[in-house]
CSV table of C-alpha atoms in Angstrom, one decimal:
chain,number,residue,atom,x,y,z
A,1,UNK,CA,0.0,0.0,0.0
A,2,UNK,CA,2.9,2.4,0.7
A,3,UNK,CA,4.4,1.7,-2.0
A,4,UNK,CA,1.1,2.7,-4.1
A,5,UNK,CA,0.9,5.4,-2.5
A,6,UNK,CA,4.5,6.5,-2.9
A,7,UNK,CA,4.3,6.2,-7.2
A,8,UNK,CA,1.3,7.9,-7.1
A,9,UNK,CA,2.4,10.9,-5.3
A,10,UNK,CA,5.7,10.5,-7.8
A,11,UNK,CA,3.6,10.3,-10.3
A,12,UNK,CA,1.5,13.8,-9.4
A,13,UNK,CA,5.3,15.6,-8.6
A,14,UNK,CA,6.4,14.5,-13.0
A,15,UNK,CA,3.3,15.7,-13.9
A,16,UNK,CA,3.2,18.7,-12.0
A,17,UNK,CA,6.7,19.8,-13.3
A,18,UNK,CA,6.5,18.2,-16.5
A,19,UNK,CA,6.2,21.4,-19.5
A,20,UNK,CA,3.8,21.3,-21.8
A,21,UNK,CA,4.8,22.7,-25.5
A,22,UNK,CA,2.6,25.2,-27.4
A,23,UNK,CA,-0.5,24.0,-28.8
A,24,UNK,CA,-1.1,21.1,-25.9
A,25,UNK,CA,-3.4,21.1,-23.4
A,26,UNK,CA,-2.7,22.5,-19.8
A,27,UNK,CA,-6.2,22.0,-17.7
A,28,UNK,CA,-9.4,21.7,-18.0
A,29,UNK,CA,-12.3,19.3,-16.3
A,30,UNK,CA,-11.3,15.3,-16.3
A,31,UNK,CA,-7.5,16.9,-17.2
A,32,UNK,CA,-5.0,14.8,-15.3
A,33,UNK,CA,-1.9,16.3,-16.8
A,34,UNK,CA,0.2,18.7,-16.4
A,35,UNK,CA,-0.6,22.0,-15.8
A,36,UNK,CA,2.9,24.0,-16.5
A,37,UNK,CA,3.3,25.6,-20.5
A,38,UNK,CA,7.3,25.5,-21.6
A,39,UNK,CA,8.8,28.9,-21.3
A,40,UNK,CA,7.0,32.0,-22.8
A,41,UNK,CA,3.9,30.2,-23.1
A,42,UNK,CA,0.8,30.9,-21.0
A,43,UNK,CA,-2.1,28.3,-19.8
A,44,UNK,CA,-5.3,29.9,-21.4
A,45,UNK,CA,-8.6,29.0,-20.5
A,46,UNK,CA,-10.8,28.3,-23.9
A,47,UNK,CA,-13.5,26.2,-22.2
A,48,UNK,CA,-14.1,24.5,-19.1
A,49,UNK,CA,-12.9,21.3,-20.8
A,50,UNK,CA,-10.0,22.7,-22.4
A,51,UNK,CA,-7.0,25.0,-21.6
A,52,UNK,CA,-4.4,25.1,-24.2
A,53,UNK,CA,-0.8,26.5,-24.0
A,54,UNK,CA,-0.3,29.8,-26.2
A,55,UNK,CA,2.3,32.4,-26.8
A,56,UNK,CA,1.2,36.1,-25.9
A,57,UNK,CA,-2.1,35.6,-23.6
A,58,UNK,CA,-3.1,38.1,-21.8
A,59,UNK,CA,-6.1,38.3,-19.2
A,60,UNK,CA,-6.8,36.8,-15.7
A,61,UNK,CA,-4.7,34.5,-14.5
A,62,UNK,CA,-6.0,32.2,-11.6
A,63,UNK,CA,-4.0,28.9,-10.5
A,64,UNK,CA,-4.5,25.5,-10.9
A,65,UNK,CA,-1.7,22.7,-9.7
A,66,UNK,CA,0.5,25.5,-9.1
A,67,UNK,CA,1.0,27.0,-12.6
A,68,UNK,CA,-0.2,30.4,-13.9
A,69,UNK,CA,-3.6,29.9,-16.1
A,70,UNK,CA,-4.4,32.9,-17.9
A,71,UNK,CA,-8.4,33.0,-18.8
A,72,UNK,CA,-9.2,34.7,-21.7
A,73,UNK,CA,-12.4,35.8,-23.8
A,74,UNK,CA,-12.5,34.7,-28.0
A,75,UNK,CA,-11.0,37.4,-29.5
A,76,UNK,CA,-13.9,39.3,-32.0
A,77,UNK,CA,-11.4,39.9,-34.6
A,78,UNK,CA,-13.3,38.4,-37.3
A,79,UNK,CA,-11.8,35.5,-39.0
A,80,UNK,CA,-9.8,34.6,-36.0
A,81,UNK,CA,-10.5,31.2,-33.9
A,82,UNK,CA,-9.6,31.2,-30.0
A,83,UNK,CA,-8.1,28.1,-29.9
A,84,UNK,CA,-5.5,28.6,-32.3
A,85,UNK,CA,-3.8,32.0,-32.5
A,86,UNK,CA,-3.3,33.5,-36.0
A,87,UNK,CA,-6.0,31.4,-37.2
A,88,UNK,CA,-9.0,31.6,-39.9
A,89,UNK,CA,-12.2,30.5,-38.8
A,90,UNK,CA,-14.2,27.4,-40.6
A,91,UNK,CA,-16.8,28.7,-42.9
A,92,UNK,CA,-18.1,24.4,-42.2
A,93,UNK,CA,-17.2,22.9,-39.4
A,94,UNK,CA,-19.6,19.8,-38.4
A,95,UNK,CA,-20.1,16.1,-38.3
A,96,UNK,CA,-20.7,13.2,-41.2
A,97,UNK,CA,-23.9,11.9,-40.8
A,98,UNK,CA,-24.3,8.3,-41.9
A,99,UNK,CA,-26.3,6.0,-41.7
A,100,UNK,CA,-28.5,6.0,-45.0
A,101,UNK,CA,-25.7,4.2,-47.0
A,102,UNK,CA,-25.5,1.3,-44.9
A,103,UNK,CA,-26.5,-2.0,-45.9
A,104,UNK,CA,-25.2,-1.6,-49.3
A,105,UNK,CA,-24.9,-5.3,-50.5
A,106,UNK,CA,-29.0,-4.7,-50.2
A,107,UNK,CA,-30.5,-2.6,-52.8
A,108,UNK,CA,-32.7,-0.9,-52.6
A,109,UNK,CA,-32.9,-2.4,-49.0
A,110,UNK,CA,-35.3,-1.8,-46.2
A,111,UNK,CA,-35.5,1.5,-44.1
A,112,UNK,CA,-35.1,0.7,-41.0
A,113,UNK,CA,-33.9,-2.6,-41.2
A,114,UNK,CA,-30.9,-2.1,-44.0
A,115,UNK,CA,-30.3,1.5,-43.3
A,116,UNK,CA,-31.6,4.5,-42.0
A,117,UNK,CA,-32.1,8.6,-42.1
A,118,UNK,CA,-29.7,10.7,-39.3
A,119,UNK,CA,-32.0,11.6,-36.5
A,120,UNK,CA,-33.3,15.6,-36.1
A,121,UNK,CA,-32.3,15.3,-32.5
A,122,UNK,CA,-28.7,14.6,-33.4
A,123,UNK,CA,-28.3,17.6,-35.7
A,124,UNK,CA,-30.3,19.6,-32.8
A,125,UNK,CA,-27.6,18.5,-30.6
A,126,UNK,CA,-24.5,19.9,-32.5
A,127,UNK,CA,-26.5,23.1,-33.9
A,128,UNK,CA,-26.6,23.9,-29.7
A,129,UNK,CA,-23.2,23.4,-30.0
A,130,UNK,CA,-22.0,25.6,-32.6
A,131,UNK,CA,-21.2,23.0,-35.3
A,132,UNK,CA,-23.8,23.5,-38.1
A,133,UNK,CA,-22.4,21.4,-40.9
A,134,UNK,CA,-23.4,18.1,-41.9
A,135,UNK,CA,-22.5,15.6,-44.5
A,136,UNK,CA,-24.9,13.7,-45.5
A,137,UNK,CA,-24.8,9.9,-47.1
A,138,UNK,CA,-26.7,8.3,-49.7
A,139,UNK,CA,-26.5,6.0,-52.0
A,140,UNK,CA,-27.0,6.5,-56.0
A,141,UNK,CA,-28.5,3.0,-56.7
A,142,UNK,CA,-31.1,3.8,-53.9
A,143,UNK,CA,-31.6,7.5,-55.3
A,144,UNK,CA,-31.1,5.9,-58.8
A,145,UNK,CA,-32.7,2.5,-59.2
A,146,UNK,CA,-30.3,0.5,-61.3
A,147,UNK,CA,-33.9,-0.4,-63.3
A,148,UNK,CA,-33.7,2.9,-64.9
A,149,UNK,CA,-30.6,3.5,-64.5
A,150,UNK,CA,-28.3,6.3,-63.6
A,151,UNK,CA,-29.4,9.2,-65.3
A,152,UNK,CA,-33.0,7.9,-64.8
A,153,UNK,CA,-35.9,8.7,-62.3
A,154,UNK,CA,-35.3,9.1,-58.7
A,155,UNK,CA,-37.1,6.8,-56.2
A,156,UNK,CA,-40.1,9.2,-54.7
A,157,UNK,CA,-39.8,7.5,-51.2
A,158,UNK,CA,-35.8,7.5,-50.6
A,159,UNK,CA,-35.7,11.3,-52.2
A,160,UNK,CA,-38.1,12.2,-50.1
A,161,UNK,CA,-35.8,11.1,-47.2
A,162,UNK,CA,-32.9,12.8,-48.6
A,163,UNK,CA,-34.9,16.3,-48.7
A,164,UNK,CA,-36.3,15.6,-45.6
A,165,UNK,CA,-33.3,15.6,-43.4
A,166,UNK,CA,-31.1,17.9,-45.7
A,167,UNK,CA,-33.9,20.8,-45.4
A,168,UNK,CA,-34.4,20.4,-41.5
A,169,UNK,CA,-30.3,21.0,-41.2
A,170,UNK,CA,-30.9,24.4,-43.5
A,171,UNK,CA,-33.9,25.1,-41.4
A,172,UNK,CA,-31.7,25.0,-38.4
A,173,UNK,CA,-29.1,27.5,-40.5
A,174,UNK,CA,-26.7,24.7,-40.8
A,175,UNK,CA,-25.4,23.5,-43.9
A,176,UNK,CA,-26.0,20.3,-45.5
A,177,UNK,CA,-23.3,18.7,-48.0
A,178,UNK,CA,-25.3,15.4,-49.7
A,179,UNK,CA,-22.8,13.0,-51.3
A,180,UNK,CA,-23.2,9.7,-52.6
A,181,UNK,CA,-21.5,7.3,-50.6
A,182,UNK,CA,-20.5,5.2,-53.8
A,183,UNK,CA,-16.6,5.4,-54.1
A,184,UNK,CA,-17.0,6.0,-57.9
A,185,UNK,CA,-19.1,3.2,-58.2
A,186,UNK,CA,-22.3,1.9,-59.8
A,187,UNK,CA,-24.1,-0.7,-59.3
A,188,UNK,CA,-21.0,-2.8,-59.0
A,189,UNK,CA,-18.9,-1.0,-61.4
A,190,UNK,CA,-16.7,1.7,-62.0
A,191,UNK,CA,-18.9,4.9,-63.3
A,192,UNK,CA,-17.4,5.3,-66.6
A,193,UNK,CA,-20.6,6.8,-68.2
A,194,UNK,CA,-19.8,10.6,-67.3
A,195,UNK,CA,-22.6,11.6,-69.6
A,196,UNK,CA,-25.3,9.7,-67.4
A,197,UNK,CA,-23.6,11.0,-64.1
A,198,UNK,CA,-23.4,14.5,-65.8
A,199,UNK,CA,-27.4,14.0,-65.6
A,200,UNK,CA,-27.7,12.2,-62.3
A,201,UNK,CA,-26.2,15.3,-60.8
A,202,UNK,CA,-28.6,17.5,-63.2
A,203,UNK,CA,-31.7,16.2,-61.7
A,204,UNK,CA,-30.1,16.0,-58.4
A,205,UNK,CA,-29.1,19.6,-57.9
A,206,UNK,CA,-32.4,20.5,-59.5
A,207,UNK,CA,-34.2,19.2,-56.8
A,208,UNK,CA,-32.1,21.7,-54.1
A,209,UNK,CA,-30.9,24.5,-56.0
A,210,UNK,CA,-33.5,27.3,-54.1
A,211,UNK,CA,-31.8,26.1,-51.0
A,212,UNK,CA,-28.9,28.3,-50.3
A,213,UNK,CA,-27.6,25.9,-47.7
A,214,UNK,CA,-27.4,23.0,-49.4
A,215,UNK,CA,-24.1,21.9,-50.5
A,216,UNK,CA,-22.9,19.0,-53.6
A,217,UNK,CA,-20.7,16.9,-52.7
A,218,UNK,CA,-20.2,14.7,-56.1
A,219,UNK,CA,-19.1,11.1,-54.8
A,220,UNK,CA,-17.3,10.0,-52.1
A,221,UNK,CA,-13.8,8.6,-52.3
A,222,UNK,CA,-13.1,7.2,-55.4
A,223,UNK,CA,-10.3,4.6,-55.1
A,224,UNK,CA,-8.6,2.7,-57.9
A,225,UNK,CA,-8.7,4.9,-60.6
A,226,UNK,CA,-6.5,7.1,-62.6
A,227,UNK,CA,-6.6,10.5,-60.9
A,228,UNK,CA,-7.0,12.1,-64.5
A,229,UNK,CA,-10.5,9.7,-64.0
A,230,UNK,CA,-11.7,11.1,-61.0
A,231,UNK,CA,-10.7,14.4,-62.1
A,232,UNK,CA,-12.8,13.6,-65.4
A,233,UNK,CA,-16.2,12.5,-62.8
A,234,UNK,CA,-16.1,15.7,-61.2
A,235,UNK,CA,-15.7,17.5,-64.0
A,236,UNK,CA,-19.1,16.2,-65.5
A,237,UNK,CA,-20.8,16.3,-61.7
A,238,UNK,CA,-19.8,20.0,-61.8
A,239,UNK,CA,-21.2,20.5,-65.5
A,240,UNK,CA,-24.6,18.8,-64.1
A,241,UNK,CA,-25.1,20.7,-61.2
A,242,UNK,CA,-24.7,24.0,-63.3
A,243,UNK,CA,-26.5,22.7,-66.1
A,244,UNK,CA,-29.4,22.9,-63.2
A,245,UNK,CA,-28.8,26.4,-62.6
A,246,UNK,CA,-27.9,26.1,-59.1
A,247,UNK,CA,-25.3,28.0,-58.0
A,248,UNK,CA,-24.3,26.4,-54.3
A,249,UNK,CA,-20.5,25.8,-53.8
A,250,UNK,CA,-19.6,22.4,-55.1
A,251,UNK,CA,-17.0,20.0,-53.3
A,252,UNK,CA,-15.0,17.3,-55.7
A,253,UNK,CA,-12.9,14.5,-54.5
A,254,UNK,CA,-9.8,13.0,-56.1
A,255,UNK,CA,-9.1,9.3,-56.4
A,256,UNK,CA,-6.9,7.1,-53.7
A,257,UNK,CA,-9.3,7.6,-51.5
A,258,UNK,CA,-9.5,11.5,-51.7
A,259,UNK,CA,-6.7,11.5,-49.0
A,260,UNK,CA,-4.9,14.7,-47.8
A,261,UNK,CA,-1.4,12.9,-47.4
A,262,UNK,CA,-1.6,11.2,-50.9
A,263,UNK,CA,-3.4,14.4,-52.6
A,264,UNK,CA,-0.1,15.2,-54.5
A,265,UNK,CA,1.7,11.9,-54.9
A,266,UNK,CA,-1.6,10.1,-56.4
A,267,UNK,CA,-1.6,12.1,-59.0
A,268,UNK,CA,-4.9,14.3,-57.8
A,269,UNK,CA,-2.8,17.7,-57.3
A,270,UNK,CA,-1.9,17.2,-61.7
A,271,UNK,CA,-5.5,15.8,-62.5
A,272,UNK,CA,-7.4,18.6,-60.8
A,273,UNK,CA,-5.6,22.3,-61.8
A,274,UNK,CA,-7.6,22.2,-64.9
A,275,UNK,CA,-11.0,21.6,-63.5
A,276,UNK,CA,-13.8,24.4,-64.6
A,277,UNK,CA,-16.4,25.9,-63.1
A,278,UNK,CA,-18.5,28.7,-64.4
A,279,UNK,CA,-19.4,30.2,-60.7
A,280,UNK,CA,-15.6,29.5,-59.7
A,281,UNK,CA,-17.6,28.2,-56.6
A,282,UNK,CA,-15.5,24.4,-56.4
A,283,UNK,CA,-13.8,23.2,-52.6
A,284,UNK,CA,-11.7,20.1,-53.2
A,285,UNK,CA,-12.2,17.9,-50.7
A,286,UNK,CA,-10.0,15.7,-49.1
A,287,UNK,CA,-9.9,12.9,-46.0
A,288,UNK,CA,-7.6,12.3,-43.3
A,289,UNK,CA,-7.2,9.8,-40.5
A,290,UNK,CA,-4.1,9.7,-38.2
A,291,UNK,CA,-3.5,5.8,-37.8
A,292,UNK,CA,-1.0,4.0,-39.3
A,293,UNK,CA,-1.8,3.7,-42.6
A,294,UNK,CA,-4.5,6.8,-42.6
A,295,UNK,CA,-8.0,3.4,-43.0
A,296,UNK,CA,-9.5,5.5,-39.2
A,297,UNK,CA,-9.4,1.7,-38.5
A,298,UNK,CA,-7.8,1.9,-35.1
A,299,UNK,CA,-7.6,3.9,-32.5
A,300,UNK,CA,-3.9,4.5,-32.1
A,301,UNK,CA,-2.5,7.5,-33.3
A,302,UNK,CA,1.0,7.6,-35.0
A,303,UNK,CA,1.7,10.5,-33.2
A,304,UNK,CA,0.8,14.1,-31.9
A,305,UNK,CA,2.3,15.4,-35.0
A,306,UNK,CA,1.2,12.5,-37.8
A,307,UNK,CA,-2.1,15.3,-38.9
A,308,UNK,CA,-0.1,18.2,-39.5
A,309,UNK,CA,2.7,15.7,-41.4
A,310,UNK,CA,0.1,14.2,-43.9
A,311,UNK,CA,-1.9,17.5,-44.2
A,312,UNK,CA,1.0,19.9,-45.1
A,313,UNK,CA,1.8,19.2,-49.0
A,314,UNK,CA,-1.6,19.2,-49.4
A,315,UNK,CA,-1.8,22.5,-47.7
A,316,UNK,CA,1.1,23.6,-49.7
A,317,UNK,CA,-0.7,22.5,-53.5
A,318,UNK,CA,-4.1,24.7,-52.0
A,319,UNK,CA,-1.8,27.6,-51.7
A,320,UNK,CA,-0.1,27.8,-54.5
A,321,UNK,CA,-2.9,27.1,-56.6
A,322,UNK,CA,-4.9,29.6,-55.2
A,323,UNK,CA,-7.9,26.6,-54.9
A,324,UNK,CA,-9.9,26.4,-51.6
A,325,UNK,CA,-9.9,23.2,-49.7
A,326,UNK,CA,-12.4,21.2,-47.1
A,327,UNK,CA,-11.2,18.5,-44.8
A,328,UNK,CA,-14.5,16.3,-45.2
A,329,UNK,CA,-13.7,13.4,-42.8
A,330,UNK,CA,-11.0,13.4,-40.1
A,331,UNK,CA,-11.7,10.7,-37.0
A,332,UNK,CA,-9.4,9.2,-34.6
A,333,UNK,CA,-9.1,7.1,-30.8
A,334,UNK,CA,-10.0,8.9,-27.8
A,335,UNK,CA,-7.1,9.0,-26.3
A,336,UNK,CA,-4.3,11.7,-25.4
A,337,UNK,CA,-2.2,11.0,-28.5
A,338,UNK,CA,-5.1,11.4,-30.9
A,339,UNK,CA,-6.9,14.1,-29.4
A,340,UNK,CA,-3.4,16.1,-29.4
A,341,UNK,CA,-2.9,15.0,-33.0
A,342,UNK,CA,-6.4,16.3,-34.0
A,343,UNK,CA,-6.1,19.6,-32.5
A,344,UNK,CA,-2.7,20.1,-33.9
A,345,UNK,CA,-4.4,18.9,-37.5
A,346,UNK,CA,-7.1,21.2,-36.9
A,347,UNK,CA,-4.7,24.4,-35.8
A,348,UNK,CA,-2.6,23.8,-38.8
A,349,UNK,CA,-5.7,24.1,-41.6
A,350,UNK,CA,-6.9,27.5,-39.6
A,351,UNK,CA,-3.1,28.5,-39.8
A,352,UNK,CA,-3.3,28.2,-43.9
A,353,UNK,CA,-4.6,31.8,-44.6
A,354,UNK,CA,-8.3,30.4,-45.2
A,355,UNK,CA,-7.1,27.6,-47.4
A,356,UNK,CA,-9.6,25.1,-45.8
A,357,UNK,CA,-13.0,26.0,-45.2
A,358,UNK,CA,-13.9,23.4,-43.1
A,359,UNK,CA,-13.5,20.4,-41.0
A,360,UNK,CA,-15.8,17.1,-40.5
A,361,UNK,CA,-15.5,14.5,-37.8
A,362,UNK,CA,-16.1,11.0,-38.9
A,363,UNK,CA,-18.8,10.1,-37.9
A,364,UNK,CA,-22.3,10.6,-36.2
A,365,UNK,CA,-25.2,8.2,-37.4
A,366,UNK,CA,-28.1,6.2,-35.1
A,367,UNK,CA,-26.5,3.1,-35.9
A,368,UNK,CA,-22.8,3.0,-35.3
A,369,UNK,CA,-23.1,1.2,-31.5
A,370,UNK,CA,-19.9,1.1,-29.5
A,371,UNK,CA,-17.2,2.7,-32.8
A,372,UNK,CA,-14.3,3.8,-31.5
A,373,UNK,CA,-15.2,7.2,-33.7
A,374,UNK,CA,-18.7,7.2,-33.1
A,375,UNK,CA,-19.8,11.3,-32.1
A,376,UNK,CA,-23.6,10.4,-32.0
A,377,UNK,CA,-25.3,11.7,-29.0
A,378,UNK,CA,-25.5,11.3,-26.7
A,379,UNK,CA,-23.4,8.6,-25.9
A,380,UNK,CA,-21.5,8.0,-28.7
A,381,UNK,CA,-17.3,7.3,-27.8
A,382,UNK,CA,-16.1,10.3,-29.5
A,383,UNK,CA,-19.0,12.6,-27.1
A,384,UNK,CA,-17.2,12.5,-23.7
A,385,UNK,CA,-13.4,13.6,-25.0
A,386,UNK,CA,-13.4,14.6,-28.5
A,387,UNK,CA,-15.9,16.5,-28.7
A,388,UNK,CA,-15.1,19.0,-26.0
A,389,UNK,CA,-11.3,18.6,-26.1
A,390,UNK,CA,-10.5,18.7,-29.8
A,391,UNK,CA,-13.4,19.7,-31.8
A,392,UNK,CA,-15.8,22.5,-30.1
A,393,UNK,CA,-12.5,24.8,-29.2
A,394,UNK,CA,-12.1,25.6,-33.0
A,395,UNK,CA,-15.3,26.5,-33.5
């Protein structure tokens, strides 16, 4: 028992004297680390959750574990985030809602039974807490029925859903991005028809362009094709959506999985300079998980650093080609490293001179249980430490 008693109170003197570097966290409620910022930093408070170790604070400083904690207000400055100094604010900054593309294998599947619409009382949940953007999942051979074809008639019923929960986020003043889940795939193949999902998007974006909130997202993560392919999709998914007349910002994803860290190498940052659009109104949209091979399979974090390392020649490419980009689904453990890897990922796109636009978290949904990454309220594993520690201090 003494001997407990004498690695805990060790244990309390490392962590007490321990310095925290800029950017990590410093105190907050359920924070058992330590509380002491390396030199020239100062412990600010940004919520009760969350103190965070920044250069140049000023304000009140009270004490907590023996260090100096400076609380400070957001500054108004407009375009500037509290939780990351020098920072641009997310124009989207929000959740993935998904659940309506499950069951896949089962088309056109049962609601209810093979998948589902995101609940009202989840989006109420994050509108109350500042995040108003959500993604929201389909699939095209539900929308689409492969009877008629791509470019054919829409389902009545599973539209219906669509609308349904896409207008009750814009109703709230959120924003609603609606992306089919479908990986650049068709009813078991690769969409090579660009003409046919030219019109798919056509009728689509008929259907929502008087809704300024509404967003397109043109199809989620295509994989296994040539860049210059994806590039090619989107290309036709942005001619259909004007072709409507709507006039909403557009986001297009490249192939390999539309990931940040592979963005340049994959051949996406060649494939995509050329892309047009008449209302120059295009985000490209790319993914990012921190695990080891960037699936948001596990909940182990590389390391504290591993977002701002994949994200950075992405970042670079959005800079110097003047082309605004959207993180669409970042998700990772709860856990110290990944929470300190996803707020240092998150810092670093507000730090790009409004390069992104917006963040996601992977993912919300009625359905997904016990996942590691789960953010649905109000239980969900990502609720009790993510939420407050890494995503709500950027808003």
């Amino acid at each position: 028992m003494k001997f407990s008693v004498a690695l805990a109170a060790l244990a309390t003197l490392v962590s007490s004297v321990q310095a925290v570097a800029e950017w990590g966290q410093c105190g907050g409620i359920n924070y058992t680390g330590s509380t002491s910022c390396d030199s020239g930093l100062t412990c600010v408070v940004i919520n009760s959750y969350y103190y965070q170790c920044q250069k140049g604070a000023s304000g009140a400083t009270t004490t907590q574990g023996g260090s100096s904690t400076t609380t400070t207000t957001t500054t108004t400055t407009t375009g500037t985030s509290g939780s990351c100094s020098g920072a641009t604010k997310f124009k989207y900054f929000g959740v993935n809602q998904s659940s309506a593309e499950f069951g896949s294998g089962k088309i056109p599947g049962v609601l209810g039974t093979d998948y589902t619409w995101p609940s009202p009382s989840s989006v109420d949940y994050f509108i109350g807490k500042g995040m108003k953007t959500f993604r929201i999942a389909f699939l095209m051979e539900r929308l689409a029925p492969p009877s008629s074809g791509m470019a054919g008639a829409f389902d009545a019923t599973y539209l219906a859903g669509l609308k349904t929960i896409a207008s009750y986020v814009t109703s709230k003043g959120g924003y609603a991005f609606i992306e089919p889940h479908n990986y650049a795939r068709y009813n078991g193949a690769v969409i090579t028809d660009y003409s046919a999902f030219q019109t798919f998007w056509k009728n689509l974006a008929t259907q929502f362009k008087s809704d300024g909130n509404i967003v397109f997202d043109l199809m989620n993560e295509p994989h296994d094709i040539a860049a210059t392919a994806a590039a090619s999709l989107m290309q036709a998914g942005v001619n259909g959506v004007r072709a409507s007349g709507a006039t909403q910002t557009i986001m297009v994803e490249g192939t390999s999985w539309t990931g940040a860290w592979t963005w340049v190498s994959s051949g996406n940052g060649d494939a995509f300079k050329s892309l047009t659009d008449p209302q120059n109104n295009v985000v490209f949209e790319m993914h990012q998980y921190l695990d080891s091979d960037s699936s948001g399979t596990s909940a182990t974090c590389v390391s504290t650093s591993i977002g701002v390392e994949r994200l950075t020649a992405a970042s670079n490419w959005l800079k110097a080609n003047n082309k605004k980009g959207m993180l669409g689904e970042i998700g990772a453990g709860s856990n110290d490293v990944c929470i300190a890897a996803v707020k240092n990922a998150l810092c670093h796109l507000q730090q790009q001179g409004g390069a992104w636009v917006g963040a996601l978290w992977w993912a919300a949904g009625p359905w997904w249980g016990t996942y590691f990454q789960s953010i649905e309220p109000p239980s969900g594993a990502s609720i009790s430490r993510i939420l407050p520690e890494a995503l709500l201090p950027f808003l």
